[in-house]
Amino acid sequence: VSSDQASTAKGTIRDFHLAYYESEVWRQTFWLGVRVQKCPLDLWIYQEVLFELRPDVIVETGTCAGGSAYYLASLCDAIGSGRIITIDIKPPRRPPQHDRITYLTGSSVDREIAAAVRKSIGPDDSVMVILDSAHSDRHVLEEMRTYGPLVTQGSYLIVEDTNLGDNPVPFVDPGPMGAVQKFLAHDDAFEVDRSREKFLLTFNPSGFLRRVRPDAPER
Ligand SMILES: C[S@@+](CC[C@H](N)C(=O)[O-])C[C@H]1O[C@@H](n2cnc3c(N)ncnc32)[C@H](O)[C@@H]1O
């Protein structure tokens, strides 16, 4: 592929990404009738990751209607293991009822909420974390520092919506991508896993962070 072709492809992907995002179809995307604010290509990546890793616990910040938690719970049913702890400052009006889902109400960065999450995770549980609540870089960085340490080796800290902040979607501040950059500057326990961006369109560029080392260095 020539460099001209590569840059044309990049431009095409960017244009499609903006067209897709601006259509707001991601607000009209449903899993078994429940709204899930994600791109289906990313949902497919979740399916691949869950099947490969079979995490015992998935912590999600940002429940909204509960569609993403419900989707994850359905995948856990298909795989035969796993449970979801999902946190929102504002609980869903009609939360999908599922044995594998625990709903927590409060801010994801509230100490009591974080303590409740930690308490419900067993010492041998493998853990994956998905951050999808407020999208300011400050808030996401705080979430990364709160929940990143829970992620077990080989598993993922997924930072949603790193496409905000001109990547390529405009936003008011550096957004989740800014948080990822600040976090990685001080933490070498995680690496960006670009292989999870294989479908070319992802709402989470540089947002699939894999724990490659057991412990973050002292700050
Ligand atoms: C983008 S939506 C989550 C979408 C959902 N994960 C999905 O895929 O369908 C963001 C949610 O974060 C919640 N939220 C905002 N600030 C929060 C905070 N500090 N702690 C927890 N949730 C928060 C909002 O109430 C909203 O429901």
Short mmCIF file of C-alpha atoms and ligand atoms in Angstrom, two decimals:
data_model
loop_
_atom_site.label_atom_id
_atom_site.label_comp_id
_atom_site.label_asym_id
_atom_site.label_seq_id
_atom_site.Cartn_x
_atom_site.Cartn_y
_atom_site.Cartn_z
CA VAL A 1 0.00 0.00 0.00
CA SER A 2 1.50 3.35 -1.03
CA SER A 3 1.63 6.23 1.44
CA ASP A 4 -0.97 8.03 -0.72
CA GLN A 5 -3.35 5.06 -0.45
CA ALA A 6 -2.73 4.81 3.30
CA SER A 7 -3.53 8.46 3.86
CA THR A 8 -6.65 8.24 1.66
CA ALA A 9 -7.81 5.25 3.73
CA LYS A 10 -7.14 7.17 6.95
CA GLY A 11 -9.17 10.11 5.64
CA THR A 12 -12.02 7.79 4.64
CA ILE A 13 -12.08 6.15 8.07
CA ARG A 14 -12.06 9.53 9.77
CA ASP A 15 -14.87 10.84 7.54
CA PHE A 16 -16.97 7.73 8.16
CA HIS A 17 -16.28 7.93 11.89
CA LEU A 18 -17.51 11.54 12.01
CA ALA A 19 -20.53 10.74 9.81
CA TYR A 20 -21.41 7.76 12.00
CA TYR A 21 -20.98 9.69 15.23
CA GLU A 22 -22.84 12.77 14.06
CA SER A 23 -25.77 10.66 12.85
CA GLU A 24 -26.28 9.84 16.56
CA VAL A 25 -27.30 6.31 15.59
CA TRP A 26 -25.29 5.16 18.63
CA ARG A 27 -28.12 6.65 20.69
CA GLN A 28 -30.53 4.40 18.80
CA THR A 29 -28.69 1.11 19.20
CA PHE A 30 -30.31 -1.64 21.27
CA TRP A 31 -29.40 -4.96 22.83
CA LEU A 32 -32.53 -7.10 23.25
CA GLY A 33 -34.59 -3.93 23.41
CA VAL A 34 -32.37 -2.00 25.83
CA ARG A 35 -30.44 1.04 24.65
CA VAL A 36 -26.69 0.56 24.53
CA GLN A 37 -24.60 3.57 23.61
CA LYS A 38 -21.84 1.80 21.77
CA CYS A 39 -20.68 1.09 18.26
CA PRO A 40 -21.54 -2.52 17.31
CA LEU A 41 -17.98 -3.02 16.10
CA ASP A 42 -16.78 -2.34 19.64
CA LEU A 43 -19.47 -4.65 21.04
CA TRP A 44 -18.07 -7.40 18.83
CA ILE A 45 -14.59 -6.72 20.26
CA TYR A 46 -16.08 -7.06 23.75
CA GLN A 47 -17.43 -10.45 22.73
CA GLU A 48 -14.01 -11.57 21.52
CA VAL A 49 -12.26 -10.28 24.65
CA LEU A 50 -14.79 -11.88 27.00
CA PHE A 51 -14.61 -15.24 25.25
CA GLU A 52 -10.80 -15.18 25.36
CA LEU A 53 -10.40 -14.01 28.94
CA ARG A 54 -13.57 -15.14 30.70
CA PRO A 55 -13.24 -12.53 33.44
CA ASP A 56 -14.90 -13.40 36.74
CA VAL A 57 -15.85 -9.79 37.38
CA ILE A 58 -16.49 -6.91 34.98
CA VAL A 59 -16.68 -3.48 36.60
CA GLU A 60 -18.47 -0.89 34.49
CA THR A 61 -18.75 2.81 35.31
CA GLY A 62 -21.68 4.50 33.55
CA THR A 63 -24.75 2.26 33.46
CA CYS A 64 -27.14 4.64 31.66
CA ALA A 65 -30.10 2.49 30.47
CA GLY A 66 -28.23 -0.70 31.39
CA GLY A 67 -27.89 -1.93 27.81
CA SER A 68 -24.13 -2.44 27.98
CA ALA A 69 -24.36 -4.31 31.31
CA TYR A 70 -27.19 -6.43 29.86
CA TYR A 71 -25.13 -7.17 26.76
CA LEU A 72 -22.15 -8.22 28.90
CA ALA A 73 -24.43 -10.37 31.06
CA SER A 74 -25.79 -12.10 27.93
CA LEU A 75 -22.23 -12.83 26.82
CA CYS A 76 -21.44 -14.18 30.30
CA ASP A 77 -24.50 -16.46 29.98
CA ALA A 78 -23.21 -17.76 26.64
CA ILE A 79 -19.72 -18.30 28.05
CA GLY A 80 -21.03 -19.74 31.31
CA SER A 81 -19.16 -17.45 33.72
CA GLY A 82 -18.72 -13.86 34.88
CA ARG A 83 -20.69 -11.13 36.61
CA ILE A 84 -21.04 -7.39 36.17
CA ILE A 85 -20.90 -4.60 38.72
CA THR A 86 -22.21 -1.43 37.09
CA ILE A 87 -22.14 2.02 38.66
CA ASP A 88 -24.11 5.15 37.85
CA ILE A 89 -24.73 8.38 39.68
CA LYS A 90 -28.30 8.18 38.34
CA PRO A 91 -29.81 4.70 38.34
CA PRO A 92 -31.64 3.51 35.20
CA ARG A 93 -35.41 3.91 35.30
CA ARG A 94 -36.04 0.32 34.25
CA PRO A 95 -32.81 -1.58 34.91
CA PRO A 96 -32.68 -4.88 33.03
CA GLN A 97 -33.07 -7.63 35.58
CA HIS A 98 -30.37 -10.23 35.35
CA ASP A 99 -28.75 -12.46 37.98
CA ARG A 100 -25.29 -11.57 36.79
CA ILE A 101 -25.74 -7.79 37.15
CA THR A 102 -25.25 -5.79 40.36
CA TYR A 103 -26.27 -2.12 40.20
CA LEU A 104 -24.52 0.43 42.40
CA THR A 105 -25.82 3.98 42.69
CA GLY A 106 -23.34 6.82 43.31
CA SER A 107 -20.36 8.49 41.73
CA SER A 108 -17.75 6.10 40.39
CA VAL A 109 -15.05 8.10 42.16
CA ASP A 110 -16.87 8.19 45.50
CA ARG A 111 -14.72 6.42 48.10
CA GLU A 112 -17.60 4.33 49.42
CA ILE A 113 -18.58 3.14 45.96
CA ALA A 114 -14.99 2.21 45.13
CA ALA A 115 -14.69 0.43 48.49
CA ALA A 116 -17.93 -1.52 47.83
CA VAL A 117 -16.56 -2.63 44.46
CA ARG A 118 -13.25 -3.72 45.97
CA LYS A 119 -15.05 -5.57 48.74
CA SER A 120 -17.15 -7.61 46.36
CA ILE A 121 -14.13 -8.89 44.42
CA GLY A 122 -12.54 -12.10 45.69
CA PRO A 123 -8.76 -12.58 45.87
CA ASP A 124 -8.79 -15.12 43.01
CA ASP A 125 -11.21 -13.25 40.74
CA SER A 126 -9.98 -12.11 37.36
CA VAL A 127 -11.19 -8.58 36.72
CA MET A 128 -11.86 -6.40 33.71
CA VAL A 129 -12.84 -2.72 33.97
CA ILE A 130 -14.80 -0.54 31.54
CA LEU A 131 -14.89 3.22 32.11
CA ASP A 132 -17.89 4.85 30.47
CA SER A 133 -19.29 7.49 32.84
CA ALA A 134 -18.48 11.22 32.71
CA HIS A 135 -16.01 11.96 29.93
CA SER A 136 -13.88 14.86 31.22
CA ASP A 137 -10.18 14.01 31.28
CA ARG A 138 -10.04 14.79 35.00
CA HIS A 139 -12.84 12.43 35.92
CA VAL A 140 -11.59 9.62 33.68
CA LEU A 141 -8.06 9.95 35.08
CA GLU A 142 -9.45 9.67 38.60
CA GLU A 143 -11.41 6.57 37.56
CA MET A 144 -8.32 5.06 35.95
CA ARG A 145 -6.37 5.54 39.17
CA THR A 146 -9.25 4.18 41.26
CA TYR A 147 -10.14 1.10 39.21
CA GLY A 148 -6.94 0.41 37.20
CA PRO A 149 -5.34 -1.38 40.17
CA LEU A 150 -8.23 -3.89 40.20
CA VAL A 151 -7.49 -5.12 36.67
CA THR A 152 -5.73 -8.48 36.77
CA GLN A 153 -2.75 -9.33 34.62
CA GLY A 154 -3.62 -10.02 30.99
CA SER A 155 -7.02 -8.38 31.40
CA TYR A 156 -8.23 -4.99 30.18
CA LEU A 157 -8.90 -1.51 31.40
CA ILE A 158 -11.17 -0.23 28.64
CA VAL A 159 -11.52 3.52 28.42
CA GLU A 160 -14.59 4.30 26.35
CA ASP A 161 -15.02 7.29 24.05
CA THR A 162 -11.38 8.21 23.55
CA ASN A 163 -12.63 9.29 20.11
CA LEU A 164 -13.70 12.54 21.81
CA GLY A 165 -11.20 15.41 21.86
CA ASP A 166 -10.72 15.51 18.07
CA ASN A 167 -9.93 11.82 17.74
CA PRO A 168 -11.79 12.62 15.51
CA VAL A 169 -14.93 13.76 17.41
CA PRO A 170 -14.78 17.33 18.78
CA PHE A 171 -15.23 17.75 22.55
CA VAL A 172 -14.91 20.46 25.19
CA ASP A 173 -11.75 19.14 26.84
CA PRO A 174 -9.06 16.53 26.10
CA GLY A 175 -11.61 13.94 27.25
CA PRO A 176 -10.85 10.27 27.91
CA MET A 177 -7.89 10.30 25.49
CA GLY A 178 -6.25 13.04 27.58
CA ALA A 179 -6.72 10.87 30.66
CA VAL A 180 -5.19 7.83 28.92
CA GLN A 181 -2.13 9.85 27.93
CA LYS A 182 -1.64 11.23 31.44
CA PHE A 183 -2.21 7.82 33.02
CA LEU A 184 0.23 5.99 30.75
CA ALA A 185 2.91 8.61 31.37
CA HIS A 186 3.10 7.39 34.99
CA ASP A 187 2.07 3.77 34.70
CA ASP A 188 3.86 1.10 32.74
CA ALA A 189 1.67 -1.75 33.96
CA PHE A 190 -0.67 -1.14 31.00
CA GLU A 191 -0.11 -1.04 27.26
CA VAL A 192 -2.43 0.08 24.48
CA ASP A 193 -3.59 -3.00 22.57
CA ARG A 194 -4.03 -1.79 19.00
CA SER A 195 -5.18 -5.24 17.86
CA ARG A 196 -8.57 -4.38 19.39
CA GLU A 197 -8.91 -1.56 16.85
CA LYS A 198 -8.88 -4.01 13.93
CA PHE A 199 -12.32 -3.06 12.62
CA LEU A 200 -10.93 0.41 11.75
CA LEU A 201 -13.85 2.21 13.36
CA THR A 202 -13.73 2.23 17.14
CA PHE A 203 -15.07 4.72 19.65
CA ASN A 204 -12.08 3.74 21.81
CA PRO A 205 -8.85 4.50 19.92
CA SER A 206 -5.94 3.83 22.34
CA GLY A 207 -8.65 2.89 24.82
CA PHE A 208 -8.11 -0.88 25.05
CA LEU A 209 -5.42 -1.01 27.72
CA ARG A 210 -4.04 -4.40 28.60
CA ARG A 211 -2.35 -5.06 31.91
CA VAL A 212 1.03 -6.46 30.99
CA ARG A 213 2.70 -6.20 34.39
CA PRO A 214 1.32 -7.08 37.79
CA ASP A 215 1.90 -3.83 39.64
CA ALA A 216 2.11 -0.17 38.79
CA PRO A 217 5.37 1.43 39.96
CA GLU A 218 5.30 3.74 42.99
CA ARG A 219 4.23 7.27 42.06
C1 LIG B 1 -22.22 7.28 28.17
S1 LIG B 1 -23.41 6.90 29.42
C2 LIG B 1 -23.08 5.20 29.73
C3 LIG B 1 -23.48 4.35 28.58
C4 LIG B 1 -23.57 2.88 28.85
N1 LIG B 1 -22.35 2.33 29.42
C5 LIG B 1 -23.88 2.18 27.54
O1 LIG B 1 -22.93 1.72 26.87
O2 LIG B 1 -25.04 2.12 27.17
C6 LIG B 1 -22.74 7.75 30.78
C7 LIG B 1 -23.42 7.54 32.12
O3 LIG B 1 -22.51 7.97 33.13
C8 LIG B 1 -23.25 8.46 34.21
N2 LIG B 1 -22.37 9.29 35.04
C9 LIG B 1 -22.01 10.58 34.89
N3 LIG B 1 -21.17 10.95 35.88
C10 LIG B 1 -20.98 9.86 36.66
C11 LIG B 1 -20.20 9.60 37.81
N4 LIG B 1 -19.46 10.55 38.39
N5 LIG B 1 -20.24 8.37 38.34
C12 LIG B 1 -20.99 7.38 37.77
N6 LIG B 1 -21.75 7.59 36.69
C13 LIG B 1 -21.74 8.80 36.14
C14 LIG B 1 -24.41 9.19 33.58
O4 LIG B 1 -25.50 9.28 34.50
C15 LIG B 1 -24.71 8.30 32.36
O5 LIG B 1 -25.75 7.41 32.63
#
